[in-house]
Coordinates of C-alpha atoms and ligand atoms in Angstrom, one line a residue:
X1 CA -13.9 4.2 35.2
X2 CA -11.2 2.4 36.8
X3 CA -10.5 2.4 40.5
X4 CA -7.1 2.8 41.0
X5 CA -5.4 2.0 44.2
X6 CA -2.3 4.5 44.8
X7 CA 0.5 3.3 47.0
X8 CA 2.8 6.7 47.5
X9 CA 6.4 6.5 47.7
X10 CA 8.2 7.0 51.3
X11 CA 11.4 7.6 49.7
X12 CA 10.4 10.4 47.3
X13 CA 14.1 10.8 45.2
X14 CA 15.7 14.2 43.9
X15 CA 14.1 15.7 41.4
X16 CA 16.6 17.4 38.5
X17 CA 17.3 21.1 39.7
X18 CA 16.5 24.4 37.2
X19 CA 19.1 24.3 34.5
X20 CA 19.6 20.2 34.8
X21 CA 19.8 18.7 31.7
X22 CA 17.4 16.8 31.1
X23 CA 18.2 15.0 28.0
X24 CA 15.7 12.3 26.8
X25 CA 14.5 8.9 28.4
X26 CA 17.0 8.6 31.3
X27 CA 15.1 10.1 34.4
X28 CA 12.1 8.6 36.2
X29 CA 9.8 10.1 38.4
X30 CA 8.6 8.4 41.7
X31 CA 5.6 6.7 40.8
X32 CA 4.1 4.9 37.6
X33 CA 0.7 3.0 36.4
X34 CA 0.3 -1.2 36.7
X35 CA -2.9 -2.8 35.7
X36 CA -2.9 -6.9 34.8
X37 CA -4.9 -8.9 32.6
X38 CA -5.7 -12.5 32.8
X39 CA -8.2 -14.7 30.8
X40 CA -11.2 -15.0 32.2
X41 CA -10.5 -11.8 34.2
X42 CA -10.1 -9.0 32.1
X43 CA -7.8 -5.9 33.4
X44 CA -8.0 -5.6 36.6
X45 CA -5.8 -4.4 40.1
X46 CA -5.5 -1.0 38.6
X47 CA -2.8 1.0 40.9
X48 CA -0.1 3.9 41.3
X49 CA 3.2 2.2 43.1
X50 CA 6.4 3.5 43.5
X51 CA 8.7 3.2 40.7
X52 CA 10.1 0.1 41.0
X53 CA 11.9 -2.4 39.0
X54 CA 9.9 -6.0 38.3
X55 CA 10.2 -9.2 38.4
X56 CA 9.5 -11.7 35.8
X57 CA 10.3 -15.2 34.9
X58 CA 13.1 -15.6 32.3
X59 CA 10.4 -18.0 30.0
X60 CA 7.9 -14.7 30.1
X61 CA 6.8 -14.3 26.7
X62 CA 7.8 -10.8 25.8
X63 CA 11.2 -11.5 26.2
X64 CA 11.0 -14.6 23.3
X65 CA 8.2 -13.5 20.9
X66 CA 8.2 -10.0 21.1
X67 CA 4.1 -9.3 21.9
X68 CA 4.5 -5.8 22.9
X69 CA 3.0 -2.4 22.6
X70 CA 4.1 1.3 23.5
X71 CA 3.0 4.4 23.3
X72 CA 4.3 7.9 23.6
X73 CA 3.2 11.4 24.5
X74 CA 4.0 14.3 27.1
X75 CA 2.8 16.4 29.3
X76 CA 3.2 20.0 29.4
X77 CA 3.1 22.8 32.3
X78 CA 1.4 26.0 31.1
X79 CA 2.7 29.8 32.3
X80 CA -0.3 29.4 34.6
X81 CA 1.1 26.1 36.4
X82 CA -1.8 24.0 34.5
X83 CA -0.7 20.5 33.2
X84 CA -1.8 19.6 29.7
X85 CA -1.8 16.8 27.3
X86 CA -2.2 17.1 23.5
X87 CA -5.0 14.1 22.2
X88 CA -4.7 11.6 24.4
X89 CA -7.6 10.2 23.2
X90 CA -6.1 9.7 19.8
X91 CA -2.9 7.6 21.7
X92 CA -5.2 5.3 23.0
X93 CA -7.0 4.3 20.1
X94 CA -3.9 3.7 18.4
X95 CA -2.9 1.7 21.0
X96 CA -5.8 -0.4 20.3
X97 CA -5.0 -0.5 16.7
X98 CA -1.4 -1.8 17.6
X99 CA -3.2 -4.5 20.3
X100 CA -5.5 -6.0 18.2
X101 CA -2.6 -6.5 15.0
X102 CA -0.7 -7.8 18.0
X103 CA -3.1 -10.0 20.1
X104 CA -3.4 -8.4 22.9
X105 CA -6.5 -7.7 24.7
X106 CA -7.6 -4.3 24.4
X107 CA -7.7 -1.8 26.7
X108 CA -10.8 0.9 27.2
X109 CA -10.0 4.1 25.6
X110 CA -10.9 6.1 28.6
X111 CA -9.4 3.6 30.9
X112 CA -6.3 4.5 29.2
X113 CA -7.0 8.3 29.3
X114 CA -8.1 8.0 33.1
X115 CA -4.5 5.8 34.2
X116 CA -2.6 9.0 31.9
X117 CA -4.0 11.4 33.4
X118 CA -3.6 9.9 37.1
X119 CA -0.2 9.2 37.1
X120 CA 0.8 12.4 35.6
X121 CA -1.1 14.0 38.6
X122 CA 0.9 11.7 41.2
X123 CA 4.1 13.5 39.5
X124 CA 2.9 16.6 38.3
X125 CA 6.0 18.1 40.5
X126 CA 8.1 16.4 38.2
X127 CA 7.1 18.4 34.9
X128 CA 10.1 20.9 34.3
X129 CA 9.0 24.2 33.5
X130 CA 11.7 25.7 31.2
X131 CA 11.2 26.6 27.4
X132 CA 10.6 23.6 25.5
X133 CA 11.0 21.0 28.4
X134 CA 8.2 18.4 29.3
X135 CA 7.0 15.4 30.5
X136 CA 7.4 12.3 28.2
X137 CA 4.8 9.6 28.9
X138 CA 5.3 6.2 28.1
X139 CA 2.4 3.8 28.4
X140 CA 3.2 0.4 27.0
X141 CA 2.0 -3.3 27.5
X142 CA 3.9 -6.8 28.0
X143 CA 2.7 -10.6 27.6
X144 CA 4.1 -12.2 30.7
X145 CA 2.8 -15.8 30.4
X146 CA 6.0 -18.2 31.1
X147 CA 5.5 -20.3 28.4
X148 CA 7.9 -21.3 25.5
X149 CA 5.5 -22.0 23.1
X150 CA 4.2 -19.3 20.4
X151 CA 0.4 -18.7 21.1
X152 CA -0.9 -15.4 22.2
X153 CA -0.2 -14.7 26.1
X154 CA -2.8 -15.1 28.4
X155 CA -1.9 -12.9 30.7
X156 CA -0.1 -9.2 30.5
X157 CA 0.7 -6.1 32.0
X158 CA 0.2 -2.6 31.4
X159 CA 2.1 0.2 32.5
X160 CA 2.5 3.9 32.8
X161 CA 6.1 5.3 33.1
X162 CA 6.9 9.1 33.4
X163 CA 10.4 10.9 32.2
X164 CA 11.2 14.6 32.4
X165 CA 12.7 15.7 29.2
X166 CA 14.6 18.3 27.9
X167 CA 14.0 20.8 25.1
X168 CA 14.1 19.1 21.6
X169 CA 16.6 21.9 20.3
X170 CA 18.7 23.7 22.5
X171 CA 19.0 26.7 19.7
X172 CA 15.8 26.4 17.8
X173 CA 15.1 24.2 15.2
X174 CA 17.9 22.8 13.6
X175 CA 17.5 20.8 9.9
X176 CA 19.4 17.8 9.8
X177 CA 20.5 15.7 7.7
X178 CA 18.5 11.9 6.3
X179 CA 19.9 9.0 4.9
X180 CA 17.4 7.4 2.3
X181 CA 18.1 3.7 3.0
X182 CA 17.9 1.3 0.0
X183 CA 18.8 -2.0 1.5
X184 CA 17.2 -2.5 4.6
X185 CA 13.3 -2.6 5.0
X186 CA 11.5 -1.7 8.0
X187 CA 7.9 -3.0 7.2
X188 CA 5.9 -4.5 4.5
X189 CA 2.0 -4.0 3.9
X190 CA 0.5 -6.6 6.0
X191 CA 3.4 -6.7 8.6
X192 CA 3.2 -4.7 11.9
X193 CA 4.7 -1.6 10.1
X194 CA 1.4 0.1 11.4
X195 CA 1.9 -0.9 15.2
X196 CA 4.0 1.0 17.7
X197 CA 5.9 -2.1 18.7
X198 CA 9.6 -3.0 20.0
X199 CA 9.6 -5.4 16.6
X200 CA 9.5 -2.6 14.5
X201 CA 12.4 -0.8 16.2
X202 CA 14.7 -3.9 16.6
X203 CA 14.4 -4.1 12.7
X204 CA 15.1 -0.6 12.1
X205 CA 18.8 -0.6 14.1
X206 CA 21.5 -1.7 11.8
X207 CA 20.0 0.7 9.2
X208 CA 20.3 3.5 12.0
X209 CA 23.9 2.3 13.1
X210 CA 25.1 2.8 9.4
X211 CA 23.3 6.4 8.6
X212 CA 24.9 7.4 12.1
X213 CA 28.1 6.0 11.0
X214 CA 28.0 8.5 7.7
X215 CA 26.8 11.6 10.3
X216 CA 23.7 11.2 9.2
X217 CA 21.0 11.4 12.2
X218 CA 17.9 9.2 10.8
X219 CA 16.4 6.6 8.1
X220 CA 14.1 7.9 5.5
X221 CA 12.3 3.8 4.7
X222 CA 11.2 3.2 1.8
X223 CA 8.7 0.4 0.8
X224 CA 9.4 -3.1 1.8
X225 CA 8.4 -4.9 -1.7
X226 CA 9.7 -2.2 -4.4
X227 CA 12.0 0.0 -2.3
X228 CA 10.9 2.6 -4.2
X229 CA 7.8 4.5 -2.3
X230 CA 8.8 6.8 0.3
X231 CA 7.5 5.7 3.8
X232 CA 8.9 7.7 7.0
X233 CA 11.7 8.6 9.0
X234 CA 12.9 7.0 12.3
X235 CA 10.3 7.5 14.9
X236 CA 9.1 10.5 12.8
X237 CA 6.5 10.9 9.3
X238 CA 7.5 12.7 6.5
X239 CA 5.8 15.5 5.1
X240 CA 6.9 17.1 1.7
X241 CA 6.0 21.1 -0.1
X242 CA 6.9 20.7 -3.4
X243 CA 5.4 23.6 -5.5
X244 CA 3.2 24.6 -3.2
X245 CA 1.3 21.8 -2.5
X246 CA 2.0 19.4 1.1
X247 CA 2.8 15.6 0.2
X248 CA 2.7 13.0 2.6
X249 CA 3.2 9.0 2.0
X250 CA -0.5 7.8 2.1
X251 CA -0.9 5.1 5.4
X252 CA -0.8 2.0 3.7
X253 CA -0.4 -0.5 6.5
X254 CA 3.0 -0.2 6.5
X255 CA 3.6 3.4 8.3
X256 CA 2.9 4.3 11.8
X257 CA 0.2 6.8 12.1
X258 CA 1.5 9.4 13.7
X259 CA -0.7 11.9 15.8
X260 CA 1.4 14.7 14.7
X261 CA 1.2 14.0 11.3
X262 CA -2.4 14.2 11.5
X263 CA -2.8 17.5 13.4
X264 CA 0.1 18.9 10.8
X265 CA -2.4 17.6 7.7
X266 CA -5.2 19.2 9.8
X267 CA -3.6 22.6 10.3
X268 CA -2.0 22.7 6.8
X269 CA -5.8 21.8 5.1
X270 CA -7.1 25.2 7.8
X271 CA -4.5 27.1 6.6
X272 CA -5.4 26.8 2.6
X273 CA -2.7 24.6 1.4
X274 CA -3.4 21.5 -1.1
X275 CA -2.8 18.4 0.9
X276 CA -1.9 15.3 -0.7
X277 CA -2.1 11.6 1.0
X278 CA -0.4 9.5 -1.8
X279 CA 2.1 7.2 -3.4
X280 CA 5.6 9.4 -3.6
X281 CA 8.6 7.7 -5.6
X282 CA 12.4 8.3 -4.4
X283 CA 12.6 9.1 -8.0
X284 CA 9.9 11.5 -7.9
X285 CA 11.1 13.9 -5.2
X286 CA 15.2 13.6 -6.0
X287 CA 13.6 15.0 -9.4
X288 CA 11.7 17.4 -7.0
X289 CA 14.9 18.0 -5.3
X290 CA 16.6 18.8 -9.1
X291 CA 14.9 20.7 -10.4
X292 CA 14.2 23.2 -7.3
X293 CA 10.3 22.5 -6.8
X294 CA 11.2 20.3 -3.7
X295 CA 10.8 23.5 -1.1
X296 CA 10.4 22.3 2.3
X297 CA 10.8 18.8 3.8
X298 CA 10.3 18.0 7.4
X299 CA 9.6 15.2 10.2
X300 CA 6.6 14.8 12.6
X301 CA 6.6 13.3 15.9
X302 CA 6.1 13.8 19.8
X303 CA 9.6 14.0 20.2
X304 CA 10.6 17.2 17.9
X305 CA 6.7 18.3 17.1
X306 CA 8.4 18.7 13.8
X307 CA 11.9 18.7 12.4
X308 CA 13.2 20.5 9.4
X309 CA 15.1 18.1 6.8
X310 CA 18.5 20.4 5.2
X311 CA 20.0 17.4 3.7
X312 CA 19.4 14.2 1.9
X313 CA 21.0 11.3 0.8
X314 CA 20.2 8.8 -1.7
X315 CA 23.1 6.2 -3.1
X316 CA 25.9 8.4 -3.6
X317 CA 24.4 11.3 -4.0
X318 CA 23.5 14.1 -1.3
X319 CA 20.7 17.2 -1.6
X320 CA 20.7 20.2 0.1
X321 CA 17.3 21.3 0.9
X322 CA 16.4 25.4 1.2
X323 CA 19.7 26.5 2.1
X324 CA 19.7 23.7 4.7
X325 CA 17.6 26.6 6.6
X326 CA 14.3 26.0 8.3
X327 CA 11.3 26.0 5.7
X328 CA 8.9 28.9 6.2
X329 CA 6.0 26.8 6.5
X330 CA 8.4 24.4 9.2
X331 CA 8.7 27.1 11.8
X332 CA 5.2 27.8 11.1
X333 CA 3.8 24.8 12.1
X334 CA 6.2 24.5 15.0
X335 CA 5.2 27.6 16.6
X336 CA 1.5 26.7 16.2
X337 CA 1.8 23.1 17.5
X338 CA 4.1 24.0 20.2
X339 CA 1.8 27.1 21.0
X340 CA -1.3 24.6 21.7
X341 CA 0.6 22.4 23.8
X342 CA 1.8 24.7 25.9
X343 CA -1.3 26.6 26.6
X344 CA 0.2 29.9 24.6
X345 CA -2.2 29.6 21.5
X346 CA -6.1 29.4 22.0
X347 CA -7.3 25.7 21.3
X348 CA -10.4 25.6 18.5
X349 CA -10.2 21.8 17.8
X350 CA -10.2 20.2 21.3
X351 CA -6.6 18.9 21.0
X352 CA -5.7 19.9 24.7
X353 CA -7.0 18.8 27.9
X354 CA -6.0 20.1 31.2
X355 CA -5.1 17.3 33.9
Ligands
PLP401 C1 5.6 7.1 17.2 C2 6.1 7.1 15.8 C3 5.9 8.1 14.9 C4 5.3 9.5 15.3 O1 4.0 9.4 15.9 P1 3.5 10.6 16.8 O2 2.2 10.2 17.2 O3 3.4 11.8 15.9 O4 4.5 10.8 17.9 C5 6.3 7.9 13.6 N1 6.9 6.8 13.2 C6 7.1 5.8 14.1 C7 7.8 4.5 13.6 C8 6.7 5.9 15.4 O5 7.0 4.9 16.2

């Protein structure tokens, strides 16, 4: 159990009024999570500040060497008022995961939970309350040693940041379109491919910038050595039906993890469907995708829950996928997931806890 010292703000600011938009990652709320490490020290100074900027010296670490990990989830505000968050427990073991590939000291999986769950309390006034709008949560750690030489950090800190966010799709779920990128790689087996970390990101932007540039709104990576495996989308996993059955690239090392990925497998395996966790070629599903077995393909991620795939392109050539309509199965899930979050669908696996 951490004891966490909370300092409230005197200058609470204006919260976004009904109907705002919200859009995605531009609005704070008043308060947010610090805890610091040091050798010899361990975490400590656990507290709830003011949102605040901070002040670090230009030869901090994280700004030359990249040692960094994030996280991402939401919070949600039932009918009811009740706040709830969907497997927290599963975001802080993955942030472990990404720690220890990164060298940074790990951080007690309830510890995390408990500094979540307090913050979101602080600001629970700041979860909007319309359709599809919630509270994005973004826990991340930084190595703040000033020190130009490449070692591991001794010291770091961890925070908790809060942003109200708008519905994912303003007029339900709307497929878009993928660019299968066969130049750039965003991670090789044995790399950090399986850590949520800025590195990953900064190598995935010029692929971004071109797909954008051709309309397209994401990446579709494929492996690093062959460029020939699928691996996933953006900030999203991929999930295939072809025929019937649900493919998914197998995690290899190389592909983040993703916690909705899982509970889509999860749900998918409940409902009856074949799931398989494997190898799948670009040449494999374009074949798919040819010869009409290739029925649904969509995304998975915190962000959209899940997002429908109605286009794909792969060197010059472009497929339409199921009309470039949602996929039966797509909606499905999306009603389900998004049903559990939001406290409208009863919970049988322990995914939601109330804060
Ligand atoms: C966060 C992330 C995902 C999705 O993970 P969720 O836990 O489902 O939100 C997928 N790919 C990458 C690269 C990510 O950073």
């Amino acid at each position: 159990m951490l004891n966490i010292r909370v300092e409230k703000t005197q200058n609470p600011k204006k919260k976004p009024a009904k109907g705002d938009k919200l859009g995605f990652g531009h609005i704070f709320t008043d308060h947010m999570f610090m805890m610091n490490y040091d050798e010899g020290q361990g975490w400590h100074d656990a507290r709830i500040v003011p949102f605040q900027n901070i002040t670090l010296s230009p030869a901090a670490m994280v700004f030359h060497y990249g040692q960094t990990m994030f996280e991402g989830l939401k919070a949600y505000k039932g009918d009811n008022g009740e706040v709830y968050l969907f497997r927290p427990d599963m975001n802080a073991k993955r942030a472990n995961n990404s720690n220890k590939r990164l060298c940074i000291p790990s951080i007690p999986e309830e510890d995390f939970v408990q500094a979540v769950k307090a913050v979101v309390d602080i600001d629970r006034d700041w979860i909007p309350d319309e359709p599809g709008t919630s509270l994005y949560i973004r826990p991340f750690v930084i190595s703040t040693d000033d020190h130009l030489g490449v070692a591991p950090s001794k010291s770091y800190l961890f925070m908790v940041i809060l942003s109200p966010s708008g519905a994912y799709y303003e007029s339900g779920l709307a497929p878009v379109g993928i660019w299968i990128e066969d130049d750039y790689v965003r991670a090789v087996r044995g790399g950090i491919g399986f850590a949520k970390t800025g590195g990953n990101y900064a190598a995935s932007l010029a692929a971004q910038v071109k797909a954008h540039d051709d309309g397209y709104s994401q990446v579709l990576w494929l492996d690093g050595v062959e460029r020939k495996y699928i691996e996933e989308v953006g900030a999203m996993n991929i999930v295939f039906k072809i025929s019937g059955k649900i493919v998914t690239p197998m995690l290899n090392g190389s592909i983040l993890p993703g916690i909705t990925r899982d509970s889509v497998l999860t749900l998918c395996r409940d409902w009856g469907y074949e799931v398989e966790e494997r190898k799948i070629s670009v040449d494999e599903l374009i074949e798919a995708a040819h010869n009409g077995t290739l029925e649904e393909v969509f995304g998975t991620g915190t962000a959209a829950v899940v997002s429908p795939v109605g286009k794909l392109r792969y060197k010059n050539e472009v497929f339409e996928i199921g009309g470039g309509k949602i996929g039966e199965l797509t909606q499905k899930l999306y009603d389900e997931l998004t049903g559990i979050q939001w406290g409208k669908r009863p919970d049988t696996r322990g995914w939601r806890q109330t804060v």
